Amino acid sequence: MGMTGGQVLARVELPLALPLVLTGVRIAAVQLVATATVAALAGGGGLSRIITAGFNLASTPQVVAGAVLVAALALLVEGSSRRSGA
């Protein structure tokens, strides 16, 4: 009369765990965007070149512009992942 182990996993445990798993994926995506800016310091290039070029030139507006772009991208990833059900 009871469920098998696979049925318990598929019908009870996975549906209960799914919101937590998707939250972890969302947090990981935002952290990936936020830490990708460090790649320029290691020679990775990308958007973080704007920030590090500002450091090299002592250009505060360029550093702020790069930081605002990275923050906007992180918020975009956060917002899009929330709309998708995470």
PDB file of C-alpha atoms in Angstrom:
ATOM      1  CA  MET A   1       0.000   0.000   0.000  1.00  0.00           C
ATOM      2  CA  GLY A   2       2.963   2.318   0.562  1.00  0.00           C
ATOM      3  CA  MET A   3       5.272   3.901  -1.989  1.00  0.00           C
ATOM      4  CA  THR A   4       8.571   2.493  -3.120  1.00  0.00           C
ATOM      5  CA  GLY A   5      11.788   4.398  -2.479  1.00  0.00           C
ATOM      6  CA  GLY A   6      11.816   5.789  -6.023  1.00  0.00           C
ATOM      7  CA  GLN A   7       8.226   6.962  -5.740  1.00  0.00           C
ATOM      8  CA  VAL A   8       8.941   8.718  -2.445  1.00  0.00           C
ATOM      9  CA  LEU A   9      11.910  10.437  -4.059  1.00  0.00           C
ATOM     10  CA  ALA A  10       9.990  11.494  -7.186  1.00  0.00           C
ATOM     11  CA  ARG A  11       6.684  12.460  -5.576  1.00  0.00           C
ATOM     12  CA  VAL A  12       7.710  13.829  -2.182  1.00  0.00           C
ATOM     13  CA  GLU A  13      11.385  14.621  -1.700  1.00  0.00           C
ATOM     14  CA  LEU A  14      12.260  16.206  -5.054  1.00  0.00           C
ATOM     15  CA  PRO A  15       9.229  18.541  -5.156  1.00  0.00           C
ATOM     16  CA  LEU A  16      10.024  19.661  -1.615  1.00  0.00           C
ATOM     17  CA  ALA A  17      13.718  20.176  -2.372  1.00  0.00           C
ATOM     18  CA  LEU A  18      13.301  21.911  -5.744  1.00  0.00           C
ATOM     19  CA  PRO A  19      12.806  25.482  -4.409  1.00  0.00           C
ATOM     20  CA  LEU A  20      15.955  25.178  -2.299  1.00  0.00           C
ATOM     21  CA  VAL A  21      17.980  23.787  -5.200  1.00  0.00           C
ATOM     22  CA  LEU A  22      16.797  26.567  -7.528  1.00  0.00           C
ATOM     23  CA  THR A  23      17.632  29.177  -4.890  1.00  0.00           C
ATOM     24  CA  GLY A  24      21.157  27.779  -4.741  1.00  0.00           C
ATOM     25  CA  VAL A  25      21.459  27.999  -8.523  1.00  0.00           C
ATOM     26  CA  ARG A  26      20.216  31.616  -8.453  1.00  0.00           C
ATOM     27  CA  ILE A  27      22.698  32.605  -5.756  1.00  0.00           C
ATOM     28  CA  ALA A  28      25.520  30.864  -7.617  1.00  0.00           C
ATOM     29  CA  ALA A  29      24.649  32.734 -10.833  1.00  0.00           C
ATOM     30  CA  VAL A  30      24.717  36.107  -9.087  1.00  0.00           C
ATOM     31  CA  GLN A  31      27.999  35.261  -7.363  1.00  0.00           C
ATOM     32  CA  LEU A  32      29.466  34.228 -10.707  1.00  0.00           C
ATOM     33  CA  VAL A  33      28.622  37.613 -12.205  1.00  0.00           C
ATOM     34  CA  ALA A  34      29.910  39.473  -9.169  1.00  0.00           C
ATOM     35  CA  THR A  35      33.226  37.628  -8.983  1.00  0.00           C
ATOM     36  CA  ALA A  36      33.846  37.599 -12.738  1.00  0.00           C
ATOM     37  CA  THR A  37      35.146  41.150 -12.422  1.00  0.00           C
ATOM     38  CA  VAL A  38      38.177  39.796 -10.596  1.00  0.00           C
ATOM     39  CA  ALA A  39      39.175  37.975 -13.805  1.00  0.00           C
ATOM     40  CA  ALA A  40      40.816  41.092 -15.223  1.00  0.00           C
ATOM     41  CA  LEU A  41      43.275  41.130 -12.361  1.00  0.00           C
ATOM     42  CA  ALA A  42      44.329  37.647 -13.450  1.00  0.00           C
ATOM     43  CA  GLY A  43      44.390  38.664 -17.120  1.00  0.00           C
ATOM     44  CA  GLY A  44      40.990  37.223 -18.017  1.00  0.00           C
ATOM     45  CA  GLY A  45      39.618  40.359 -19.654  1.00  0.00           C
ATOM     46  CA  GLY A  46      35.934  40.997 -20.134  1.00  0.00           C
ATOM     47  CA  LEU A  47      33.813  43.676 -18.504  1.00  0.00           C
ATOM     48  CA  SER A  48      36.225  43.970 -15.603  1.00  0.00           C
ATOM     49  CA  ARG A  49      38.791  45.631 -17.898  1.00  0.00           C
ATOM     50  CA  ILE A  50      36.799  48.848 -17.474  1.00  0.00           C
ATOM     51  CA  ILE A  51      37.238  48.736 -13.716  1.00  0.00           C
ATOM     52  CA  THR A  52      40.920  47.825 -13.684  1.00  0.00           C
ATOM     53  CA  ALA A  53      41.736  50.373 -16.401  1.00  0.00           C
ATOM     54  CA  GLY A  54      40.144  52.938 -14.130  1.00  0.00           C
ATOM     55  CA  PHE A  55      42.401  51.790 -11.306  1.00  0.00           C
ATOM     56  CA  ASN A  56      45.475  52.066 -13.494  1.00  0.00           C
ATOM     57  CA  LEU A  57      44.516  55.551 -14.686  1.00  0.00           C
ATOM     58  CA  ALA A  58      43.213  56.652 -11.284  1.00  0.00           C
ATOM     59  CA  SER A  59      39.945  57.418 -13.088  1.00  0.00           C
ATOM     60  CA  THR A  60      37.155  57.361 -10.530  1.00  0.00           C
ATOM     61  CA  PRO A  61      34.350  57.850 -13.105  1.00  0.00           C
ATOM     62  CA  GLN A  62      35.568  54.841 -15.071  1.00  0.00           C
ATOM     63  CA  VAL A  63      35.718  52.676 -11.942  1.00  0.00           C
ATOM     64  CA  VAL A  64      32.215  53.775 -10.935  1.00  0.00           C
ATOM     65  CA  ALA A  65      30.887  53.142 -14.453  1.00  0.00           C
ATOM     66  CA  GLY A  66      32.313  49.621 -14.455  1.00  0.00           C
ATOM     67  CA  ALA A  67      30.972  48.919 -10.978  1.00  0.00           C
ATOM     68  CA  VAL A  68      27.507  50.154 -11.969  1.00  0.00           C
ATOM     69  CA  LEU A  69      27.555  47.914 -15.060  1.00  0.00           C
ATOM     70  CA  VAL A  70      28.506  44.870 -12.992  1.00  0.00           C
ATOM     71  CA  ALA A  71      25.842  45.661 -10.374  1.00  0.00           C
ATOM     72  CA  ALA A  72      23.217  46.090 -13.112  1.00  0.00           C
ATOM     73  CA  LEU A  73      24.205  42.770 -14.661  1.00  0.00           C
ATOM     74  CA  ALA A  74      23.978  41.031 -11.273  1.00  0.00           C
ATOM     75  CA  LEU A  75      20.534  42.543 -10.681  1.00  0.00           C
ATOM     76  CA  LEU A  76      19.456  41.465 -14.163  1.00  0.00           C
ATOM     77  CA  VAL A  77      20.508  37.877 -13.457  1.00  0.00           C
ATOM     78  CA  GLU A  78      18.776  37.995 -10.072  1.00  0.00           C
ATOM     79  CA  GLY A  79      15.575  39.390 -11.560  1.00  0.00           C
ATOM     80  CA  SER A  80      15.456  36.978 -14.480  1.00  0.00           C
ATOM     81  CA  SER A  81      16.021  33.982 -12.230  1.00  0.00           C
ATOM     82  CA  ARG A  82      13.229  35.061  -9.898  1.00  0.00           C
ATOM     83  CA  ARG A  83      10.786  35.384 -12.811  1.00  0.00           C
ATOM     84  CA  SER A  84      11.629  31.872 -13.977  1.00  0.00           C
ATOM     85  CA  GLY A  85      10.340  30.387 -10.738  1.00  0.00           C
ATOM     86  CA  ALA A  86      13.454  30.051  -8.636  1.00  0.00           C
TER      87      ALA A  86
END
